[in-house]
Amino acid sequence: LLALCWAKISRLTLLLHWREQRISHLLTHDLLTTLRNRESFYRQGEQLLSRQSSTPGDAKVALVSVCIDNLKSIKSEFGHAAVDELLLQIAHRLQACVVAECRSSDFPQSAPNVLLAKVGTDEFALVVAPTAGPSAGPESEPIETDSMIERLTQHILNSIHQSFFIQPHTIHVVARGGIAWSTHETTHKRDINKLLLQASTAANTVKPQPQSVDCYPRNSLKRYAVFHPAMEAARLSQLQLRQALA
């Protein structure tokens, strides 16, 4: 009898533990794509910035914003179910690109911390933070250089611009990206929200590309921009103008 009671208690304990893990996952991940959601992205991003502020050296954190331009028109033409499947496939391609780039020979064995999330209806975000290897010191070179992050961003956008097959339709996606690098201010204040806004601002400066880019070489279209303070000044100026006209 005692053994039976212990067996039931063990099963209940395992069930409660599984339910706690499930609830925790639902609270921190997007239900559709299973990527991190916005709230979890902010928390994890702040932790990465906090960790970076206490790390010696000049290595910076990169944040990449990927915006889907024509999601609304796709929803109007193909419906909600197609959009859900499309977002799921986009998430899979994002994950595949990140894994492929981090495993490439250009990245050292001590791979960077990577945080991928769905932060809006039509926006995904990626944070890449350096990780010091066991022998790394204050003078060690940063893992992620500008060229590596830009190559990763272009790889992601090239992948998204390839056709998606959602039975019985073939759907073409138009996307653009923005890159923002952490500064002393954003790192010290752990301001991941400001970093995301900067990356989104940079993405908004990219000129929209035609929906069908099959006539162009895959690497001929630069679909991203790197944030510059002048972009923020232009954004605020446009915002003030819209408010004045409202």
PDB file of N, CA and C in Angstrom, residues 120-207:
ATOM      1  N   GLY A 120       6.283  41.325 -33.013  1.00  0.00           N
ATOM      2  CA  GLY A 120       5.118  42.037 -33.521  1.00  0.00           C
ATOM      3  C   GLY A 120       4.379  41.180 -34.523  1.00  0.00           C
ATOM      4  N   THR A 121       3.265  41.695 -35.027  1.00  0.00           N
ATOM      5  CA  THR A 121       2.479  40.951 -35.996  1.00  0.00           C
ATOM      6  C   THR A 121       3.297  40.595 -37.230  1.00  0.00           C
ATOM      7  N   ASP A 122       4.121  41.540 -37.677  1.00  0.00           N
ATOM      8  CA  ASP A 122       4.905  41.334 -38.886  1.00  0.00           C
ATOM      9  C   ASP A 122       6.392  41.616 -38.664  1.00  0.00           C
ATOM     10  N   GLU A 123       6.848  41.472 -37.426  1.00  0.00           N
ATOM     11  CA  GLU A 123       8.244  41.790 -37.134  1.00  0.00           C
ATOM     12  C   GLU A 123       8.887  40.701 -36.270  1.00  0.00           C
ATOM     13  N   PHE A 124      10.086  40.315 -36.674  1.00  0.00           N
ATOM     14  CA  PHE A 124      10.914  39.399 -35.910  1.00  0.00           C
ATOM     15  C   PHE A 124      12.179  40.137 -35.484  1.00  0.00           C
ATOM     16  N   ALA A 125      12.781  39.698 -34.402  1.00  0.00           N
ATOM     17  CA  ALA A 125      13.995  40.349 -33.909  1.00  0.00           C
ATOM     18  C   ALA A 125      15.005  39.305 -33.479  1.00  0.00           C
ATOM     19  N   LEU A 126      16.260  39.661 -33.680  1.00  0.00           N
ATOM     20  CA  LEU A 126      17.366  38.771 -33.364  1.00  0.00           C
ATOM     21  C   LEU A 126      18.442  39.554 -32.629  1.00  0.00           C
ATOM     22  N   VAL A 127      18.850  39.056 -31.469  1.00  0.00           N
ATOM     23  CA  VAL A 127      19.945  39.669 -30.720  1.00  0.00           C
ATOM     24  C   VAL A 127      21.134  38.721 -30.764  1.00  0.00           C
ATOM     25  N   VAL A 128      22.291  39.261 -31.100  1.00  0.00           N
ATOM     26  CA  VAL A 128      23.527  38.488 -31.112  1.00  0.00           C
ATOM     27  C   VAL A 128      24.498  39.152 -30.151  1.00  0.00           C
ATOM     28  N   ALA A 129      24.850  38.438 -29.087  1.00  0.00           N
ATOM     29  CA  ALA A 129      25.744  38.974 -28.061  1.00  0.00           C
ATOM     30  C   ALA A 129      26.976  38.097 -27.963  1.00  0.00           C
ATOM     31  N   PRO A 130      28.148  38.701 -27.773  1.00  0.00           N
ATOM     32  CA  PRO A 130      29.380  37.913 -27.720  1.00  0.00           C
ATOM     33  C   PRO A 130      29.449  37.034 -26.487  1.00  0.00           C
ATOM     34  N   THR A 131      30.098  35.916 -26.642  1.00  0.00           N
ATOM     35  CA  THR A 131      30.368  35.017 -25.528  1.00  0.00           C
ATOM     36  C   THR A 131      31.865  34.793 -25.466  1.00  0.00           C
ATOM     37  N   ALA A 132      32.436  35.105 -24.336  1.00  0.00           N
ATOM     38  CA  ALA A 132      33.878  34.920 -24.204  1.00  0.00           C
ATOM     39  C   ALA A 132      34.194  33.451 -24.072  1.00  0.00           C
ATOM     40  N   GLY A 133      35.201  33.017 -24.787  1.00  0.00           N
ATOM     41  CA  GLY A 133      35.635  31.632 -24.687  1.00  0.00           C
ATOM     42  C   GLY A 133      36.414  31.431 -23.405  1.00  0.00           C
ATOM     43  N   PRO A 134      36.812  30.197 -23.078  1.00  0.00           N
ATOM     44  CA  PRO A 134      37.503  29.918 -21.832  1.00  0.00           C
ATOM     45  C   PRO A 134      38.835  30.628 -21.717  1.00  0.00           C
ATOM     46  N   SER A 135      39.465  30.921 -22.862  1.00  0.00           N
ATOM     47  CA  SER A 135      40.748  31.600 -22.822  1.00  0.00           C
ATOM     48  C   SER A 135      40.659  33.055 -23.211  1.00  0.00           C
ATOM     49  N   ALA A 136      39.440  33.552 -23.375  1.00  0.00           N
ATOM     50  CA  ALA A 136      39.289  34.931 -23.807  1.00  0.00           C
ATOM     51  C   ALA A 136      39.604  35.881 -22.689  1.00  0.00           C
ATOM     52  N   GLY A 137      40.171  36.967 -23.056  1.00  0.00           N
ATOM     53  CA  GLY A 137      40.517  37.985 -22.075  1.00  0.00           C
ATOM     54  C   GLY A 137      40.089  39.342 -22.557  1.00  0.00           C
ATOM     55  N   PRO A 138      40.437  40.409 -21.830  1.00  0.00           N
ATOM     56  CA  PRO A 138      40.025  41.743 -22.218  1.00  0.00           C
ATOM     57  C   PRO A 138      40.502  42.122 -23.611  1.00  0.00           C
ATOM     58  N   GLU A 139      41.613  41.525 -24.085  1.00  0.00           N
ATOM     59  CA  GLU A 139      42.169  41.921 -25.364  1.00  0.00           C
ATOM     60  C   GLU A 139      41.731  41.013 -26.497  1.00  0.00           C
ATOM     61  N   SER A 140      40.854  40.037 -26.184  1.00  0.00           N
ATOM     62  CA  SER A 140      40.422  39.108 -27.225  1.00  0.00           C
ATOM     63  C   SER A 140      39.534  39.826 -28.228  1.00  0.00           C
ATOM     64  N   GLU A 141      39.553  39.355 -29.474  1.00  0.00           N
ATOM     65  CA  GLU A 141      38.763  39.992 -30.507  1.00  0.00           C
ATOM     66  C   GLU A 141      37.299  39.659 -30.319  1.00  0.00           C
ATOM     67  N   PRO A 142      36.387  40.598 -30.626  1.00  0.00           N
ATOM     68  CA  PRO A 142      34.961  40.311 -30.519  1.00  0.00           C
ATOM     69  C   PRO A 142      34.549  39.259 -31.537  1.00  0.00           C
ATOM     70  N   ILE A 143      33.571  38.476 -31.145  1.00  0.00           N
ATOM     71  CA  ILE A 143      33.133  37.388 -32.007  1.00  0.00           C
ATOM     72  C   ILE A 143      32.407  37.924 -33.231  1.00  0.00           C
ATOM     73  N   GLU A 144      31.464  38.834 -33.008  1.00  0.00           N
ATOM     74  CA  GLU A 144      30.665  39.286 -34.124  1.00  0.00           C
ATOM     75  C   GLU A 144      31.173  40.616 -34.647  1.00  0.00           C
ATOM     76  N   THR A 145      31.671  40.622 -35.869  1.00  0.00           N
ATOM     77  CA  THR A 145      32.079  41.853 -36.507  1.00  0.00           C
ATOM     78  C   THR A 145      30.908  42.383 -37.316  1.00  0.00           C
ATOM     79  N   ASP A 146      31.059  43.622 -37.805  1.00  0.00           N
ATOM     80  CA  ASP A 146      29.998  44.208 -38.609  1.00  0.00           C
ATOM     81  C   ASP A 146      29.680  43.338 -39.821  1.00  0.00           C
ATOM     82  N   SER A 147      30.719  42.846 -40.477  1.00  0.00           N
ATOM     83  CA  SER A 147      30.496  42.069 -41.697  1.00  0.00           C
ATOM     84  C   SER A 147      29.765  40.759 -41.417  1.00  0.00           C
ATOM     85  N   MET A 148      30.046  40.130 -40.280  1.00  0.00           N
ATOM     86  CA  MET A 148      29.368  38.879 -39.944  1.00  0.00           C
ATOM     87  C   MET A 148      27.875  39.099 -39.725  1.00  0.00           C
ATOM     88  N   ILE A 149      27.549  40.146 -38.976  1.00  0.00           N
ATOM     89  CA  ILE A 149      26.144  40.428 -38.698  1.00  0.00           C
ATOM     90  C   ILE A 149      25.415  40.839 -39.967  1.00  0.00           C
ATOM     91  N   GLU A 150      26.063  41.637 -40.790  1.00  0.00           N
ATOM     92  CA  GLU A 150      25.428  42.056 -42.042  1.00  0.00           C
ATOM     93  C   GLU A 150      25.227  40.859 -42.965  1.00  0.00           C
ATOM     94  N   ARG A 151      26.190  39.950 -42.986  1.00  0.00           N
ATOM     95  CA  ARG A 151      26.039  38.754 -43.808  1.00  0.00           C
ATOM     96  C   ARG A 151      24.889  37.892 -43.295  1.00  0.00           C
ATOM     97  N   LEU A 152      24.782  37.750 -41.986  1.00  0.00           N
ATOM     98  CA  LEU A 152      23.676  36.989 -41.403  1.00  0.00           C
ATOM     99  C   LEU A 152      22.346  37.629 -41.759  1.00  0.00           C
ATOM    100  N   THR A 153      22.264  38.955 -41.660  1.00  0.00           N
ATOM    101  CA  THR A 153      21.021  39.661 -41.988  1.00  0.00           C
ATOM    102  C   THR A 153      20.644  39.460 -43.450  1.00  0.00           C
ATOM    103  N   GLN A 154      21.624  39.593 -44.350  1.00  0.00           N
ATOM    104  CA  GLN A 154      21.341  39.397 -45.771  1.00  0.00           C
ATOM    105  C   GLN A 154      20.939  37.955 -46.054  1.00  0.00           C
ATOM    106  N   HIS A 155      21.577  37.012 -45.372  1.00  0.00           N
ATOM    107  CA  HIS A 155      21.225  35.594 -45.528  1.00  0.00           C
ATOM    108  C   HIS A 155      19.764  35.364 -45.131  1.00  0.00           C
ATOM    109  N   ILE A 156      19.353  35.949 -44.013  1.00  0.00           N
ATOM    110  CA  ILE A 156      17.964  35.817 -43.551  1.00  0.00           C
ATOM    111  C   ILE A 156      16.994  36.389 -44.574  1.00  0.00           C
ATOM    112  N   LEU A 157      17.282  37.594 -45.062  1.00  0.00           N
ATOM    113  CA  LEU A 157      16.369  38.259 -45.989  1.00  0.00           C
ATOM    114  C   LEU A 157      16.326  37.545 -47.337  1.00  0.00           C
ATOM    115  N   ASN A 158      17.473  37.053 -47.807  1.00  0.00           N
ATOM    116  CA  ASN A 158      17.477  36.267 -49.041  1.00  0.00           C
ATOM    117  C   ASN A 158      16.614  35.021 -48.890  1.00  0.00           C
ATOM    118  N   SER A 159      16.692  34.390 -47.731  1.00  0.00           N
ATOM    119  CA  SER A 159      15.906  33.184 -47.482  1.00  0.00           C
ATOM    120  C   SER A 159      14.408  33.495 -47.474  1.00  0.00           C
ATOM    121  N   ILE A 160      14.044  34.597 -46.836  1.00  0.00           N
ATOM    122  CA  ILE A 160      12.630  34.964 -46.758  1.00  0.00           C
ATOM    123  C   ILE A 160      12.077  35.338 -48.138  1.00  0.00           C
ATOM    124  N   HIS A 161      12.917  35.908 -48.991  1.00  0.00           N
ATOM    125  CA  HIS A 161      12.454  36.329 -50.314  1.00  0.00           C
ATOM    126  C   HIS A 161      12.278  35.168 -51.271  1.00  0.00           C
ATOM    127  N   GLN A 162      12.715  33.986 -50.906  1.00  0.00           N
ATOM    128  CA  GLN A 162      12.435  32.819 -51.738  1.00  0.00           C
ATOM    129  C   GLN A 162      10.981  32.402 -51.545  1.00  0.00           C
ATOM    130  N   SER A 163      10.387  31.844 -52.577  1.00  0.00           N
ATOM    131  CA  SER A 163       8.952  31.542 -52.567  1.00  0.00           C
ATOM    132  C   SER A 163       8.578  30.588 -51.433  1.00  0.00           C
ATOM    133  N   PHE A 164       7.379  30.810 -50.896  1.00  0.00           N
ATOM    134  CA  PHE A 164       6.802  29.917 -49.888  1.00  0.00           C
ATOM    135  C   PHE A 164       5.671  29.140 -50.553  1.00  0.00           C
ATOM    136  N   PHE A 165       5.654  27.844 -50.321  1.00  0.00           N
ATOM    137  CA  PHE A 165       4.615  26.996 -50.907  1.00  0.00           C
ATOM    138  C   PHE A 165       3.629  26.611 -49.803  1.00  0.00           C
ATOM    139  N   ILE A 166       2.455  27.193 -49.887  1.00  0.00           N
ATOM    140  CA  ILE A 166       1.385  26.917 -48.922  1.00  0.00           C
ATOM    141  C   ILE A 166       0.201  26.447 -49.743  1.00  0.00           C
ATOM    142  N   GLN A 167      -0.014  25.147 -49.738  1.00  0.00           N
ATOM    143  CA  GLN A 167      -0.987  24.524 -50.628  1.00  0.00           C
ATOM    144  C   GLN A 167      -2.332  25.242 -50.594  1.00  0.00           C
ATOM    145  N   PRO A 168      -2.880  25.522 -51.757  1.00  0.00           N
ATOM    146  CA  PRO A 168      -2.324  25.273 -53.098  1.00  0.00           C
ATOM    147  C   PRO A 168      -1.640  26.509 -53.695  1.00  0.00           C
ATOM    148  N   HIS A 169      -1.114  27.379 -52.850  1.00  0.00           N
ATOM    149  CA  HIS A 169      -0.619  28.666 -53.311  1.00  0.00           C
ATOM    150  C   HIS A 169       0.913  28.747 -53.239  1.00  0.00           C
ATOM    151  N   THR A 170       1.450  29.598 -54.092  1.00  0.00           N
ATOM    152  CA  THR A 170       2.847  30.010 -54.002  1.00  0.00           C
ATOM    153  C   THR A 170       2.843  31.472 -53.601  1.00  0.00           C
ATOM    154  N   ILE A 171       3.471  31.776 -52.486  1.00  0.00           N
ATOM    155  CA  ILE A 171       3.407  33.127 -51.916  1.00  0.00           C
ATOM    156  C   ILE A 171       4.800  33.739 -51.909  1.00  0.00           C
ATOM    157  N   HIS A 172       4.870  34.996 -52.360  1.00  0.00           N
ATOM    158  CA  HIS A 172       6.119  35.739 -52.367  1.00  0.00           C
ATOM    159  C   HIS A 172       6.074  36.791 -51.246  1.00  0.00           C
ATOM    160  N   VAL A 173       7.105  36.818 -50.461  1.00  0.00           N
ATOM    161  CA  VAL A 173       7.172  37.718 -49.305  1.00  0.00           C
ATOM    162  C   VAL A 173       8.179  38.834 -49.582  1.00  0.00           C
ATOM    163  N   VAL A 174       7.812  40.040 -49.177  1.00  0.00           N
ATOM    164  CA  VAL A 174       8.710  41.189 -49.260  1.00  0.00           C
ATOM    165  C   VAL A 174       9.119  41.562 -47.843  1.00  0.00           C
ATOM    166  N   ALA A 175      10.409  41.573 -47.583  1.00  0.00           N
ATOM    167  CA  ALA A 175      10.893  41.860 -46.233  1.00  0.00           C
ATOM    168  C   ALA A 175      12.098  42.783 -46.300  1.00  0.00           C
ATOM    169  N   ARG A 176      12.341  43.471 -45.213  1.00  0.00           N
ATOM    170  CA  ARG A 176      13.530  44.317 -45.089  1.00  0.00           C
ATOM    171  C   ARG A 176      14.026  44.260 -43.655  1.00  0.00           C
ATOM    172  N   GLY A 177      15.292  44.593 -43.481  1.00  0.00           N
ATOM    173  CA  GLY A 177      15.889  44.467 -42.156  1.00  0.00           C
ATOM    174  C   GLY A 177      16.615  45.717 -41.717  1.00  0.00           C
ATOM    175  N   GLY A 178      16.830  45.789 -40.422  1.00  0.00           N
ATOM    176  CA  GLY A 178      17.595  46.884 -39.836  1.00  0.00           C
ATOM    177  C   GLY A 178      18.524  46.339 -38.765  1.00  0.00           C
ATOM    178  N   ILE A 179      19.698  46.928 -38.658  1.00  0.00           N
ATOM    179  CA  ILE A 179      20.697  46.500 -37.680  1.00  0.00           C
ATOM    180  C   ILE A 179      21.025  47.663 -36.765  1.00  0.00           C
ATOM    181  N   ALA A 180      21.027  47.407 -35.472  1.00  0.00           N
ATOM    182  CA  ALA A 180      21.432  48.417 -34.485  1.00  0.00           C
ATOM    183  C   ALA A 180      22.477  47.797 -33.565  1.00  0.00           C
ATOM    184  N   TRP A 181      23.514  48.566 -33.277  1.00  0.00           N
ATOM    185  CA  TRP A 181      24.585  48.119 -32.382  1.00  0.00           C
ATOM    186  C   TRP A 181      24.460  48.823 -31.045  1.00  0.00           C
ATOM    187  N   SER A 182      24.714  48.088 -29.988  1.00  0.00           N
ATOM    188  CA  SER A 182      24.621  48.676 -28.657  1.00  0.00           C
ATOM    189  C   SER A 182      25.689  49.739 -28.475  1.00  0.00           C
ATOM    190  N   THR A 183      25.336  50.760 -27.715  1.00  0.00           N
ATOM    191  CA  THR A 183      26.270  51.809 -27.329  1.00  0.00           C
ATOM    192  C   THR A 183      26.496  51.712 -25.821  1.00  0.00           C
ATOM    193  N   HIS A 184      27.359  52.553 -25.314  1.00  0.00           N
ATOM    194  CA  HIS A 184      27.595  52.559 -23.862  1.00  0.00           C
ATOM    195  C   HIS A 184      26.294  52.869 -23.125  1.00  0.00           C
ATOM    196  N   GLU A 185      25.483  53.769 -23.704  1.00  0.00           N
ATOM    197  CA  GLU A 185      24.228  54.159 -23.045  1.00  0.00           C
ATOM    198  C   GLU A 185      23.232  53.009 -23.006  1.00  0.00           C
ATOM    199  N   THR A 186      22.992  52.366 -24.167  1.00  0.00           N
ATOM    200  CA  THR A 186      22.005  51.283 -24.190  1.00  0.00           C
ATOM    201  C   THR A 186      22.466  50.086 -23.373  1.00  0.00           C
ATOM    202  N   THR A 187      23.783  49.829 -23.356  1.00  0.00           N
ATOM    203  CA  THR A 187      24.298  48.710 -22.560  1.00  0.00           C
ATOM    204  C   THR A 187      24.180  49.006 -21.084  1.00  0.00           C
ATOM    205  N   HIS A 188      24.582  50.219 -20.671  1.00  0.00           N
ATOM    206  CA  HIS A 188      24.558  50.578 -19.252  1.00  0.00           C
ATOM    207  C   HIS A 188      23.125  50.602 -18.720  1.00  0.00           C
ATOM    208  N   LYS A 189      22.194  51.106 -19.528  1.00  0.00           N
ATOM    209  CA  LYS A 189      20.800  51.200 -19.089  1.00  0.00           C
ATOM    210  C   LYS A 189      20.000  49.931 -19.388  1.00  0.00           C
ATOM    211  N   ARG A 190      20.630  48.970 -20.044  1.00  0.00           N
ATOM    212  CA  ARG A 190      19.963  47.717 -20.445  1.00  0.00           C
ATOM    213  C   ARG A 190      18.699  48.027 -21.253  1.00  0.00           C
ATOM    214  N   ASP A 191      18.800  49.011 -22.153  1.00  0.00           N
ATOM    215  CA  ASP A 191      17.644  49.527 -22.887  1.00  0.00           C
ATOM    216  C   ASP A 191      17.447  48.742 -24.184  1.00  0.00           C
ATOM    217  N   ILE A 192      16.939  47.538 -24.076  1.00  0.00           N
ATOM    218  CA  ILE A 192      16.711  46.705 -25.249  1.00  0.00           C
ATOM    219  C   ILE A 192      15.594  47.275 -26.103  1.00  0.00           C
ATOM    220  N   ASN A 193      14.644  47.982 -25.484  1.00  0.00           N
ATOM    221  CA  ASN A 193      13.546  48.586 -26.231  1.00  0.00           C
ATOM    222  C   ASN A 193      14.073  49.659 -27.183  1.00  0.00           C
ATOM    223  N   LYS A 194      15.020  50.474 -26.716  1.00  0.00           N
ATOM    224  CA  LYS A 194      15.606  51.513 -27.569  1.00  0.00           C
ATOM    225  C   LYS A 194      16.390  50.879 -28.708  1.00  0.00           C
ATOM    226  N   LEU A 195      17.091  49.804 -28.421  1.00  0.00           N
ATOM    227  CA  LEU A 195      17.864  49.122 -29.457  1.00  0.00           C
ATOM    228  C   LEU A 195      16.941  48.547 -30.531  1.00  0.00           C
ATOM    229  N   LEU A 196      15.801  47.989 -30.108  1.00  0.00           N
ATOM    230  CA  LEU A 196      14.830  47.460 -31.068  1.00  0.00           C
ATOM    231  C   LEU A 196      14.232  48.586 -31.902  1.00  0.00           C
ATOM    232  N   LEU A 197      13.932  49.720 -31.270  1.00  0.00           N
ATOM    233  CA  LEU A 197      13.395  50.871 -32.002  1.00  0.00           C
ATOM    234  C   LEU A 197      14.401  51.365 -33.038  1.00  0.00           C
ATOM    235  N   GLN A 198      15.673  51.385 -32.683  1.00  0.00           N
ATOM    236  CA  GLN A 198      16.698  51.825 -33.620  1.00  0.00           C
ATOM    237  C   GLN A 198      16.790  50.876 -34.815  1.00  0.00           C
ATOM    238  N   ALA A 199      16.752  49.578 -34.556  1.00  0.00           N
ATOM    239  CA  ALA A 199      16.811  48.606 -35.649  1.00  0.00           C
ATOM    240  C   ALA A 199      15.582  48.719 -36.550  1.00  0.00           C
ATOM    241  N   SER A 200      14.402  48.920 -35.947  1.00  0.00           N
ATOM    242  CA  SER A 200      13.173  49.084 -36.731  1.00  0.00           C
ATOM    243  C   SER A 200      13.226  50.360 -37.555  1.00  0.00           C
ATOM    244  N   THR A 201      13.781  51.423 -36.967  1.00  0.00           N
ATOM    245  CA  THR A 201      13.936  52.688 -37.688  1.00  0.00           C
ATOM    246  C   THR A 201      14.836  52.511 -38.895  1.00  0.00           C
ATOM    247  N   ALA A 202      15.937  51.769 -38.721  1.00  0.00           N
ATOM    248  CA  ALA A 202      16.833  51.507 -39.840  1.00  0.00           C
ATOM    249  C   ALA A 202      16.129  50.707 -40.932  1.00  0.00           C
ATOM    250  N   ALA A 203      15.332  49.714 -40.528  1.00  0.00           N
ATOM    251  CA  ALA A 203      14.604  48.901 -41.511  1.00  0.00           C
ATOM    252  C   ALA A 203      13.628  49.751 -42.316  1.00  0.00           C
ATOM    253  N   ASN A 204      13.022  50.732 -41.670  1.00  0.00           N
ATOM    254  CA  ASN A 204      12.039  51.577 -42.347  1.00  0.00           C
ATOM    255  C   ASN A 204      12.667  52.501 -43.382  1.00  0.00           C
ATOM    256  N   THR A 205      13.978  52.658 -43.351  1.00  0.00           N
ATOM    257  CA  THR A 205      14.644  53.504 -44.345  1.00  0.00           C
ATOM    258  C   THR A 205      14.959  52.743 -45.627  1.00  0.00           C
ATOM    259  N   VAL A 206      14.802  51.428 -45.605  1.00  0.00           N
ATOM    260  CA  VAL A 206      15.091  50.625 -46.792  1.00  0.00           C
ATOM    261  C   VAL A 206      13.950  50.776 -47.788  1.00  0.00           C
ATOM    262  N   LYS A 207      14.293  51.038 -49.023  1.00  0.00           N
ATOM    263  CA  LYS A 207      13.277  51.190 -50.053  1.00  0.00           C
ATOM    264  C   LYS A 207      12.602  49.857 -50.317  1.00  0.00           C
TER     265      LYS A 207
END
